[in-house]
């Protein structure tokens, strides 16, 4: 007796009691649970109530016959899967075929051979059971497949999300092998996923010097689960990238560390801007400090210079020794003034004389100096791209910029090397301008001065534009060279970049706004112009300046009124408004400053002619102030003062309508 037999229930449907009985006994003896029904309808009812494993169905019965019973059983969801075997006395092939076509699984012919009945029943039970198992498996598979499709869809959605983000998302196992690499990572690092997956991340993205830091982070993960901070990485093409990095440790279902999920955001641009900003700010504050000192020095030097010049005029017949001493005072005051001017060039930029400057002229002057004075071990080359645009600027200042740069290059190549200067047109676009705080969009001329000298480490590059920063021996360098360069470039609306590699060389790139002006430089003609007895009001809080300016002006046939501050100045003007031709106003005064004094003067007389004087503010800043006709920067020479006055008065008499 098999398992199958023991647990199976067989329903016999036959209207002949003897048949039923014999079959019942035989099957019960064989170990089946046997149920009986004497007609089709009760058979269906029983089968619906408790489906048997197999039905033996007689064909010829009163009421509904076996075929109809079979049809109804097949049509019923509750009973359609029960295997049916027909029992038929008929040996007609037609009936056998009909039974099978109605869905019966087999037939046996009466009189029944018990062995055959048993064999067929067991066969069909087995088939039935197998079918059922198969059906169940199918069902399970279908469920699994639809579940998997759902998961895959979700994964695809997530992968799409991972690819949309610009962040680099990557997964690496604990041996640092890359397991996952999204589109963001492809874009950020230049490596495609197929190139990256399976590679060791340390070799792909990091320089040797950062590896110990990485190891520390990875070790700390087992305790803290996550980490975030900044990392320096390398692009496929070798350039450095700075990222804000977030690491999370992933564990398997047993809680064991399995892999590390990393999300990296590119902050390279941000960091660069930050560094630029800090540097600019530092230079700005040093500039303010230096500017303050320079202002005081100007106030000291101006009277010395003026007095020295006047003394020479006043005492033309004095002895030679005294003449020499006057000369010495004048020369040294001038030297002091030019040093102060340099500091101011750095601090605020100094307005120079603007003409159209040809870069080729500048280059040929520099070339001559370099070839005549630099050691022969330094090879020199110049290169100017054709159709170079023009610069409007101060030729002397720009010459000084190039000189400072080539002298630095010479000093960096004590054992020889190559010095090359070249110029080309460059259009600064918005992207570039965004990356460089000092750059503005538009056409520029880029002048490059490159050497193959000692180069500089980054911490030196960081400070070279500070005034008085030098690495040269005492007495060899003042450290004002590059700060002057920067000041001049800035006052021309340009900017300067440095690229330096320690031990390899340095390149300075100077960018100057280019213009399409093709005017010829103005010829300058200096003769000391004298006055015609015009009354000049001089307002300055520094008594020595007031004094010397008064003497100078009177020497050259002007009349002078003085005021030692803004308030006194306004009072004087109110009193002598109609006689005063020009007012000279110092911009930096206590209590009432220059700008306020000027606007008060404006109110009294909208046509007032004013010369603004200061060591600090450039005429750029004053450009918007109405009525200011000229600007003098301290210390000024008598010549400059007279020239400024003459220009204003001459302009006035030539065209009185214009102020
Ligand atoms: N081409 C270069 N190669 C290497 N280092 C340089 C170069 N140019 C400038 N430097 C560094 O920058 C520092 C500052 O330069 P800067 O021209 O401002 O002053 P200086 O040359 O030292 O003195 P000064 O120019 O006033 O005589 C130098 O001392 C040097 O360390
Ligand atoms: Mg220098």
XYZ file of C-alpha atoms and ligand atoms in Angstrom:
691
model
C 0.000 0.000 0.000
C 1.513 3.286 -1.085
C 1.257 6.723 0.557
C -0.776 7.827 -2.342
C -3.377 5.134 -1.793
C -3.673 5.683 1.883
C -4.398 9.322 1.779
C -6.585 9.316 -1.320
C -10.342 9.459 -1.432
C -12.153 7.808 -4.374
C -15.738 8.563 -5.281
C -17.546 5.729 -7.077
C -20.623 6.670 -9.023
C -22.753 3.720 -10.174
C -26.462 2.965 -10.137
C -25.970 -0.791 -9.808
C -25.677 -1.680 -6.089
C -23.749 -4.894 -6.736
C -21.192 -3.113 -8.808
C -20.872 -0.542 -6.115
C -20.419 -3.023 -3.382
C -17.749 -5.091 -5.096
C -15.761 -2.056 -6.104
C -16.163 -0.489 -2.668
C -14.842 -3.551 -0.891
C -11.943 -3.967 -3.246
C -10.845 -0.332 -3.064
C -11.342 -0.111 0.694
C -9.232 -3.230 1.028
C -6.575 -1.581 -1.063
C -6.432 1.208 1.517
C -8.433 3.993 -0.174
C -11.063 6.052 1.484
C -14.077 5.197 -0.601
C -17.158 7.319 -1.107
C -20.172 6.325 -3.173
C -23.007 7.970 -5.090
C -25.767 6.264 -6.983
C -26.549 8.931 -9.545
C -25.005 11.864 -11.292
C -26.607 14.644 -9.273
C -25.723 13.300 -5.873
C -22.214 12.640 -7.164
C -21.842 16.300 -8.100
C -23.194 17.383 -4.735
C -20.745 15.170 -2.882
C -17.848 16.212 -5.011
C -18.686 19.863 -4.402
C -18.971 19.341 -0.702
C -15.702 17.448 -0.274
C -13.747 17.041 -3.478
C -12.353 13.486 -3.793
C -8.980 12.786 -5.353
C -10.497 10.790 -8.183
C -13.942 9.826 -9.475
C -14.911 6.494 -11.043
C -17.949 7.336 -13.120
C -20.446 4.969 -14.718
C -21.735 6.052 -18.131
C -25.180 4.595 -18.183
C -27.253 5.892 -15.334
C -30.817 7.048 -14.866
C -31.345 10.796 -14.604
C -28.294 12.520 -15.926
C -25.897 10.094 -17.471
C -22.167 9.829 -16.932
C -21.283 12.170 -19.810
C -23.551 14.932 -18.520
C -22.237 14.436 -14.989
C -18.714 14.709 -16.343
C -19.555 17.887 -18.230
C -21.055 19.522 -15.175
C -18.143 18.512 -12.959
C -15.756 19.964 -15.508
C -17.723 23.163 -15.730
C -17.660 23.671 -11.988
C -14.669 25.499 -10.522
C -14.789 23.418 -7.369
C -14.612 20.109 -9.159
C -12.984 20.761 -12.502
C -9.584 19.510 -11.447
C -10.717 16.130 -10.139
C -9.542 13.355 -12.473
C -12.483 11.297 -13.812
C -12.244 7.728 -15.067
C -15.249 6.342 -16.970
C -16.451 2.860 -16.342
C -18.200 1.528 -19.377
C -19.542 -1.789 -20.465
C -19.588 -0.546 -23.946
C -16.579 -1.251 -25.996
C -17.637 1.306 -28.529
C -14.726 3.543 -29.510
C -17.178 6.394 -30.048
C -18.135 6.503 -26.366
C -14.533 6.266 -25.194
C -13.616 9.188 -27.387
C -16.636 11.175 -26.231
C -15.688 10.596 -22.584
C -12.117 11.696 -23.134
C -13.224 14.723 -25.120
C -15.434 15.792 -22.206
C -12.370 15.939 -20.007
C -12.169 12.446 -18.499
C -8.644 11.263 -17.980
C -9.203 7.624 -18.781
C -11.762 4.849 -19.060
C -11.991 1.261 -17.926
C -14.278 -1.357 -19.356
C -16.665 -3.603 -17.513
C -16.417 -6.249 -16.341
C -13.728 -4.674 -14.283
C -10.334 -6.244 -13.913
C -9.344 -5.323 -10.364
C -5.623 -5.206 -11.052
C -6.203 -2.909 -14.014
C -8.532 -0.646 -12.034
C -5.939 -0.342 -9.299
C -3.139 0.344 -11.729
C -5.082 3.045 -13.557
C -6.321 4.672 -10.383
C -2.820 4.866 -9.009
C -1.439 6.165 -12.288
C -3.977 8.973 -12.414
C -3.664 9.823 -8.801
C 0.051 10.216 -9.352
C -0.458 12.291 -12.476
C -3.046 14.345 -10.615
C -0.695 14.910 -7.768
C 2.163 15.854 -10.038
C -0.095 18.215 -11.907
C -1.143 19.818 -8.678
C 2.457 20.223 -7.550
C 3.315 21.683 -10.915
C 0.396 24.064 -10.726
C 1.436 25.190 -7.285
C 4.989 25.641 -8.402
C 3.801 27.581 -11.392
C 1.735 29.771 -9.182
C 4.692 30.395 -6.889
C 6.909 31.156 -9.849
C 4.379 33.575 -11.200
C 4.243 35.366 -7.873
C 8.019 35.420 -7.719
C 8.311 36.717 -11.251
C 5.871 39.529 -10.688
C 7.627 40.409 -7.434
C 10.964 40.457 -9.216
C 9.600 42.608 -12.019
C 8.329 45.047 -9.432
C 11.706 45.128 -7.669
C 13.536 45.555 -10.941
C 11.285 48.421 -11.865
C 11.943 50.056 -8.547
C 15.667 49.533 -8.980
C 15.508 51.050 -12.439
C 13.674 54.051 -11.042
C 16.246 54.439 -8.285
C 19.117 54.020 -10.718
C 17.589 56.745 -12.879
C 17.415 58.977 -9.821
C 21.020 58.153 -8.986
C 21.973 59.139 -12.503
C 20.043 62.379 -12.484
C 21.926 63.809 -9.507
C 25.124 65.680 -10.275
C 26.741 64.245 -7.171
C 29.110 61.348 -7.637
C 27.622 58.303 -5.927
C 29.788 55.244 -5.533
C 29.927 52.047 -3.575
C 33.146 50.261 -2.761
C 33.728 47.062 -0.831
C 35.992 46.895 2.172
C 38.956 46.056 -0.076
C 38.372 49.418 -1.804
C 37.160 47.790 -5.035
C 34.555 49.910 -6.768
C 31.178 48.171 -7.024
C 28.896 50.962 -8.135
C 29.566 54.165 -10.088
C 26.784 56.517 -11.170
C 26.639 59.021 -14.044
C 27.572 61.836 -11.663
C 30.797 59.978 -10.880
C 31.453 59.519 -14.604
C 31.074 63.251 -15.141
C 33.042 64.334 -12.106
C 36.006 62.021 -12.516
C 36.051 61.363 -16.267
C 36.060 57.584 -15.776
C 33.178 55.573 -17.305
C 31.419 53.059 -15.060
C 32.834 50.135 -17.047
C 36.335 51.493 -16.557
C 35.870 52.153 -12.856
C 33.950 49.152 -11.560
C 36.263 46.524 -10.111
C 39.200 48.957 -9.843
C 40.835 49.946 -6.600
C 39.489 53.361 -5.664
C 42.768 54.504 -4.120
C 44.559 54.076 -7.408
C 41.804 55.689 -9.412
C 41.004 58.811 -7.407
C 43.726 59.588 -4.920
C 47.306 60.733 -4.744
C 49.708 58.694 -2.649
C 49.928 61.366 0.049
C 46.206 61.191 0.877
C 46.057 57.400 1.284
C 46.802 57.280 5.016
C 43.981 59.758 5.636
C 41.610 57.481 3.685
C 42.672 54.485 5.731
C 41.903 56.402 8.941
C 38.467 57.383 7.703
C 37.658 53.815 6.721
C 38.758 52.524 10.113
C 36.706 55.118 11.956
C 33.613 53.983 10.022
C 33.307 50.711 11.933
C 32.720 52.759 15.060
C 30.856 55.784 13.796
C 28.995 54.256 10.804
C 29.382 57.463 8.825
C 31.857 60.225 8.070
C 31.821 63.528 6.284
C 34.479 66.015 5.314
C 36.518 67.421 2.454
C 38.805 65.328 0.270
C 41.218 66.124 -2.480
C 40.884 63.785 -5.443
C 42.229 63.497 -8.962
C 40.356 63.629 -12.267
C 41.177 61.131 -15.022
C 43.156 63.891 -16.743
C 45.202 64.558 -13.622
C 43.654 67.802 -12.439
C 42.840 68.146 -8.770
C 39.251 68.137 -7.524
C 38.046 69.066 -4.056
C 34.877 67.314 -2.908
C 32.587 67.443 0.082
C 32.344 63.731 0.848
C 29.801 61.717 2.853
C 30.584 58.072 3.702
C 28.171 55.507 5.122
C 29.046 51.996 6.166
C 26.675 49.349 4.744
C 26.192 46.058 6.592
C 24.921 42.655 5.371
C 21.881 40.924 6.903
C 24.065 39.528 9.681
C 25.230 43.000 10.655
C 28.713 42.523 9.251
C 30.343 45.499 7.467
C 29.991 44.859 3.756
C 30.623 47.988 1.741
C 30.899 51.763 1.879
C 28.477 54.120 0.172
C 30.016 57.462 -0.739
C 28.371 60.626 -2.057
C 30.737 63.319 -3.309
C 29.860 66.913 -4.225
C 32.318 68.927 -6.300
C 33.337 72.079 -4.390
C 36.516 72.877 -6.327
C 35.199 76.152 -7.747
C 33.783 77.191 -4.417
C 37.081 76.555 -2.659
C 39.028 78.491 -5.266
C 36.713 81.461 -4.972
C 36.927 81.301 -1.210
C 40.728 81.351 -1.334
C 40.693 84.247 -3.790
C 38.287 86.121 -1.614
C 40.414 85.662 1.499
C 43.548 86.719 -0.355
C 41.820 89.798 -1.782
C 40.536 90.692 1.648
C 43.967 90.360 3.197
C 45.522 92.517 0.509
C 42.710 95.006 0.970
C 43.399 95.400 4.682
C 47.139 95.666 4.189
C 46.363 98.247 1.520
C 44.243 100.281 3.917
C 47.000 100.197 6.489
C 49.684 101.144 3.998
C 47.417 103.805 2.514
C 46.982 105.422 5.932
C 50.726 105.608 6.518
C 51.293 106.863 2.999
C 48.784 109.654 3.569
C 50.678 110.874 6.629
C 53.988 110.636 4.808
C 52.568 112.672 1.956
C 51.624 115.427 4.311
C 55.172 115.447 5.619
C 56.839 115.295 2.231
C 54.728 117.854 0.399
C 55.950 120.904 2.368
C 59.563 119.660 2.322
C 59.461 119.275 -1.440
C 57.739 122.575 -2.058
C 59.966 124.430 0.388
C 63.127 122.980 -1.165
C 61.991 124.066 -4.600
C 61.006 127.514 -3.416
C 64.237 128.064 -1.526
C 66.170 127.414 -4.701
C 64.042 129.981 -6.489
C 64.257 132.512 -3.692
C 67.985 132.260 -3.247
C 69.355 131.934 -6.753
C 72.647 133.493 -5.767
C 73.413 131.429 -2.710
C 76.723 129.553 -2.443
C 77.232 126.297 -4.288
C 77.299 124.156 -1.144
C 73.836 125.408 -0.088
C 72.551 124.895 -3.631
C 73.738 121.319 -3.381
C 72.005 120.881 -0.049
C 68.727 122.221 -1.478
C 69.184 119.774 -4.321
C 69.765 116.923 -1.856
C 66.601 117.801 0.058
C 64.599 117.988 -3.141
C 65.976 114.729 -4.564
C 65.396 112.821 -1.370
C 61.944 114.245 -0.794
C 61.142 113.167 -4.341
C 62.575 109.734 -3.714
C 60.491 109.424 -0.559
C 57.452 110.609 -2.495
C 57.988 108.043 -5.193
C 58.219 105.260 -2.611
C 54.994 106.493 -1.070
C 53.468 106.637 -4.534
C 54.411 103.017 -5.063
C 52.668 102.009 -1.882
C 49.657 103.998 -2.982
C 49.707 102.377 -6.379
C 49.265 99.165 -4.528
C 46.777 100.496 -2.012
C 44.408 102.395 -4.289
C 45.909 102.419 -7.688
C 47.127 105.718 -9.033
C 45.657 107.491 -11.933
C 48.254 107.740 -14.667
C 48.208 109.412 -18.032
C 46.121 107.342 -20.369
C 47.265 106.889 -23.939
C 47.015 104.120 -26.466
C 49.796 101.734 -25.676
C 51.233 99.345 -28.228
C 52.317 96.122 -26.604
C 54.960 95.731 -29.306
C 56.575 99.007 -28.144
C 56.589 97.829 -24.562
C 58.082 94.533 -25.613
C 60.858 96.046 -27.690
C 61.901 98.325 -24.814
C 61.970 95.380 -22.431
C 63.810 93.280 -24.992
C 66.538 95.862 -25.260
C 67.000 96.092 -21.494
C 66.985 92.334 -21.037
C 69.475 91.753 -23.816
C 71.808 94.436 -22.581
C 71.719 93.792 -18.862
C 70.610 90.219 -18.126
C 73.200 87.400 -17.858
C 73.842 85.521 -21.073
C 72.831 82.272 -19.367
C 69.235 83.455 -19.638
C 67.675 82.742 -22.984
C 65.081 85.308 -23.974
C 62.195 85.100 -26.382
C 59.217 87.259 -27.228
C 56.123 86.356 -29.127
C 53.301 88.657 -30.096
C 50.229 87.225 -31.759
C 49.177 89.074 -34.875
C 46.244 91.532 -34.854
C 46.748 92.318 -31.219
C 44.093 94.682 -29.814
C 45.138 97.936 -28.169
C 45.368 98.877 -24.504
C 44.612 102.319 -23.162
C 46.891 102.920 -20.253
C 49.878 104.599 -18.776
C 52.881 103.456 -20.808
C 55.362 104.229 -18.018
C 53.362 102.232 -15.494
C 52.892 99.302 -17.844
C 56.578 99.379 -18.616
C 57.192 99.188 -14.891
C 54.889 96.171 -14.610
C 56.882 94.281 -17.239
C 60.214 95.355 -15.743
C 59.219 94.127 -12.278
C 58.137 90.810 -13.712
C 61.219 90.188 -15.844
C 63.561 91.228 -13.037
C 61.828 88.763 -10.710
C 62.207 86.110 -13.411
C 65.897 86.918 -13.742
C 66.345 86.627 -9.972
C 64.606 83.255 -10.045
C 67.072 81.917 -12.648
C 70.449 82.446 -11.019
C 71.896 79.503 -12.902
C 70.282 80.356 -16.204
C 67.107 79.297 -17.975
C 64.534 80.596 -20.389
C 62.540 83.787 -20.067
C 59.694 84.168 -22.504
C 57.207 86.965 -22.798
C 54.260 86.814 -25.108
C 51.005 88.606 -25.747
C 47.730 87.531 -27.232
C 44.075 88.530 -27.454
C 41.821 86.769 -24.989
C 38.090 87.114 -24.571
C 37.138 86.724 -20.919
C 33.761 85.037 -20.823
C 31.262 84.871 -18.013
C 32.433 81.516 -16.851
C 35.970 82.728 -16.440
C 34.806 85.916 -14.769
C 32.803 83.876 -12.284
C 35.924 81.940 -11.404
C 38.037 85.001 -10.854
C 36.806 87.711 -8.554
C 38.816 90.447 -10.204
C 38.075 89.543 -13.822
C 35.381 91.202 -15.877
C 33.777 89.998 -19.084
C 35.147 91.394 -22.330
C 38.137 91.513 -24.673
C 41.504 91.521 -22.956
C 45.142 91.380 -23.871
C 46.974 88.691 -22.007
C 50.665 89.269 -21.438
C 52.542 86.282 -20.142
C 55.954 86.409 -18.483
C 57.276 82.900 -17.943
C 60.545 81.643 -16.515
C 62.112 78.254 -15.895
C 63.503 79.328 -12.532
C 63.200 78.097 -8.969
C 59.410 78.374 -8.804
C 57.455 78.792 -5.584
C 55.565 76.559 -3.197
C 51.858 77.443 -2.783
C 52.335 79.111 0.610
C 54.720 81.632 -0.964
C 52.491 82.212 -4.008
C 49.773 83.038 -1.546
C 51.673 86.055 -0.212
C 53.726 87.484 -3.080
C 51.360 90.392 -3.752
C 51.587 91.662 -0.201
C 53.640 94.838 0.029
C 57.051 94.264 1.584
C 56.816 90.499 1.208
C 60.143 89.282 -0.085
C 62.219 86.137 0.155
C 65.302 88.014 -0.975
C 68.211 88.880 1.274
C 68.120 92.127 3.191
C 68.896 94.987 0.821
C 68.275 92.888 -2.295
C 64.531 93.344 -2.547
C 61.953 95.664 -1.026
C 59.058 93.322 -1.673
C 57.180 96.138 -3.391
C 57.659 94.834 -6.934
C 54.611 92.637 -7.243
C 52.342 94.738 -5.067
C 53.091 97.620 -7.427
C 52.372 95.345 -10.386
C 49.044 94.443 -8.882
C 48.164 98.052 -8.068
C 48.936 99.230 -11.586
C 47.081 96.362 -13.230
C 44.099 96.993 -10.993
C 44.010 100.683 -11.821
C 43.928 99.650 -15.481
C 40.877 97.496 -14.781
C 42.855 94.301 -15.256
C 44.013 91.419 -13.129
C 46.970 89.108 -12.794
C 47.253 85.335 -12.318
C 50.254 83.296 -11.217
C 51.113 79.708 -12.014
C 54.163 78.360 -10.297
C 55.705 74.954 -9.731
C 58.350 74.648 -7.088
C 61.648 73.795 -8.754
C 60.214 74.125 -12.254
C 59.337 77.719 -12.985
C 56.738 80.440 -12.831
C 54.360 82.144 -15.191
C 52.641 85.462 -14.548
C 49.651 86.223 -16.745
C 48.604 89.839 -16.865
C 45.151 90.571 -18.299
C 44.378 94.114 -19.425
C 41.072 95.253 -20.918
C 41.496 95.813 -24.637
C 39.897 98.617 -26.599
C 39.517 99.538 -30.210
C 41.025 103.012 -29.977
C 43.661 103.995 -32.466
C 44.420 107.524 -31.400
C 47.998 108.765 -31.346
C 49.635 109.627 -28.040
C 49.377 113.279 -27.069
C 52.539 115.237 -27.032
C 53.087 116.737 -23.616
C 54.374 120.204 -23.280
C 55.375 121.491 -19.880
C 56.054 125.140 -19.301
C 55.340 126.683 -15.962
C 52.175 128.689 -16.576
C 51.718 131.706 -14.336
C 48.554 133.271 -13.034
C 46.979 136.655 -13.736
C 46.286 137.669 -10.168
C 43.308 135.307 -9.746
C 42.211 134.638 -6.175
C 42.585 131.042 -5.043
C 41.065 129.664 -1.854
C 43.182 126.851 -0.363
C 41.467 124.599 2.204
C 43.730 122.151 4.045
C 44.056 121.103 7.655
C 47.859 120.721 7.447
C 49.421 124.086 8.244
C 52.759 123.443 6.433
C 50.922 122.497 3.267
C 48.746 125.538 3.492
C 51.819 127.669 3.990
C 53.953 126.309 1.148
C 51.058 126.179 -1.290
C 50.300 129.822 -0.530
C 53.916 130.814 -1.154
C 54.104 128.828 -4.401
C 50.948 130.366 -5.752
C 51.934 133.858 -4.794
C 55.324 133.364 -6.437
C 53.523 132.584 -9.667
C 51.224 135.569 -9.589
C 48.126 134.251 -7.871
C 46.414 135.757 -4.840
C 45.690 133.326 -2.045
C 43.156 132.914 0.751
C 43.667 130.042 3.176
C 41.381 128.062 5.441
C 42.508 125.371 7.867
C 39.336 123.313 7.757
C 36.127 122.868 5.816
C 34.057 125.197 7.992
C 36.538 128.047 7.755
C 36.742 127.354 4.036
C 32.973 127.749 3.637
C 33.044 130.950 5.676
C 35.816 132.386 3.485
C 33.961 131.403 0.347
C 30.719 132.950 1.559
C 32.574 136.197 2.167
C 34.636 136.329 -1.052
C 32.472 134.325 -3.396
C 32.667 136.783 -6.241
C 36.440 137.207 -6.166
C 37.450 133.575 -5.754
C 38.297 131.878 -9.037
C 39.214 128.379 -7.883
C 38.966 126.442 -4.603
C 41.634 123.890 -3.707
C 40.118 121.366 -1.277
C 41.898 118.651 0.640
C 39.757 115.524 0.669
C 40.984 114.215 3.999
C 40.136 116.662 6.747
C 38.769 116.180 10.245
C 35.241 117.352 11.228
C 34.088 118.421 7.752
C 35.703 116.283 5.079
C 36.485 117.257 1.516
C 33.438 115.712 -0.091
C 31.055 117.470 2.309
C 32.869 120.774 1.926
C 32.650 120.451 -1.849
C 28.942 119.775 -1.839
C 28.353 122.760 0.483
C 30.387 124.945 -1.895
C 28.257 123.609 -4.723
C 25.151 124.781 -2.921
C 26.542 128.272 -2.564
C 27.575 128.406 -6.204
C 26.727 125.670 -8.619
C 29.453 126.909 -11.002
C 32.251 126.839 -8.460
C 35.573 125.522 -9.794
C 37.240 123.012 -7.537
C 40.534 121.138 -7.470
C 40.421 118.153 -5.126
C 43.639 117.210 -3.369
C 44.482 113.986 -1.630
C 47.008 111.277 -1.188
C 44.341 108.651 -0.963
C 41.478 109.008 -3.335
C 42.028 108.606 -7.035
C 40.233 110.752 -9.531
C 38.195 107.664 -10.396
C 36.393 108.040 -7.118
C 35.831 111.718 -7.660
C 34.612 111.348 -11.199
C 31.025 111.535 -9.997
C 31.488 114.669 -7.875
C 30.040 117.674 -9.652
C 32.229 120.716 -9.999
C 35.527 118.949 -9.367
C 37.526 120.026 -12.374
C 40.867 118.512 -11.512
C 42.564 116.268 -9.107
C 45.958 116.569 -7.478
C 47.577 113.743 -5.627
C 49.887 114.566 -2.758
C 52.692 115.220 -2.817
C 52.304 117.432 -5.854
C 54.957 119.573 -7.402
C 54.519 123.271 -8.002
C 54.481 122.445 -11.669
C 51.554 120.090 -11.247
C 49.668 122.656 -9.165
C 50.223 125.446 -11.658
C 49.368 123.204 -14.573
C 46.102 122.146 -12.957
C 45.104 125.745 -12.219
C 46.051 126.900 -15.682
C 44.033 124.117 -17.291
C 40.930 125.027 -15.345
C 41.190 128.742 -15.823
C 42.123 128.434 -19.472
C 39.251 126.095 -20.118
C 36.956 128.518 -18.327
C 37.955 131.552 -20.302
C 37.843 129.622 -23.556
C 34.317 128.379 -23.036
C 32.574 129.948 -20.080
C 29.453 127.842 -20.537
C 31.174 124.636 -19.599
C 31.891 123.836 -15.963
N 59.401 84.633 -11.132
C 59.499 84.298 -9.838
N 60.008 83.090 -9.472
C 60.104 82.765 -8.180
N 59.726 83.547 -7.157
C 59.227 84.752 -7.433
C 59.083 85.204 -8.788
N 58.533 86.423 -8.751
C 58.366 86.743 -7.459
N 58.774 85.752 -6.661
C 58.724 85.728 -5.192
O 57.858 86.760 -4.762
C 58.530 87.616 -3.847
C 57.992 89.009 -3.964
O 58.311 89.571 -5.211
P 58.368 91.146 -5.362
O 58.726 91.452 -6.762
O 57.108 91.700 -4.833
O 59.498 91.568 -4.365
P 61.062 91.314 -4.524
O 61.381 90.923 -5.913
O 61.452 90.387 -3.447
O 61.608 92.743 -4.202
P 61.519 94.029 -5.179
O 60.823 93.631 -6.410
O 60.760 95.033 -4.399
O 62.907 94.411 -5.402
C 59.977 87.447 -4.188
O 60.793 87.755 -3.079
C 60.061 85.986 -4.564
O 60.119 85.171 -3.428
Mg 60.686 92.065 -7.549
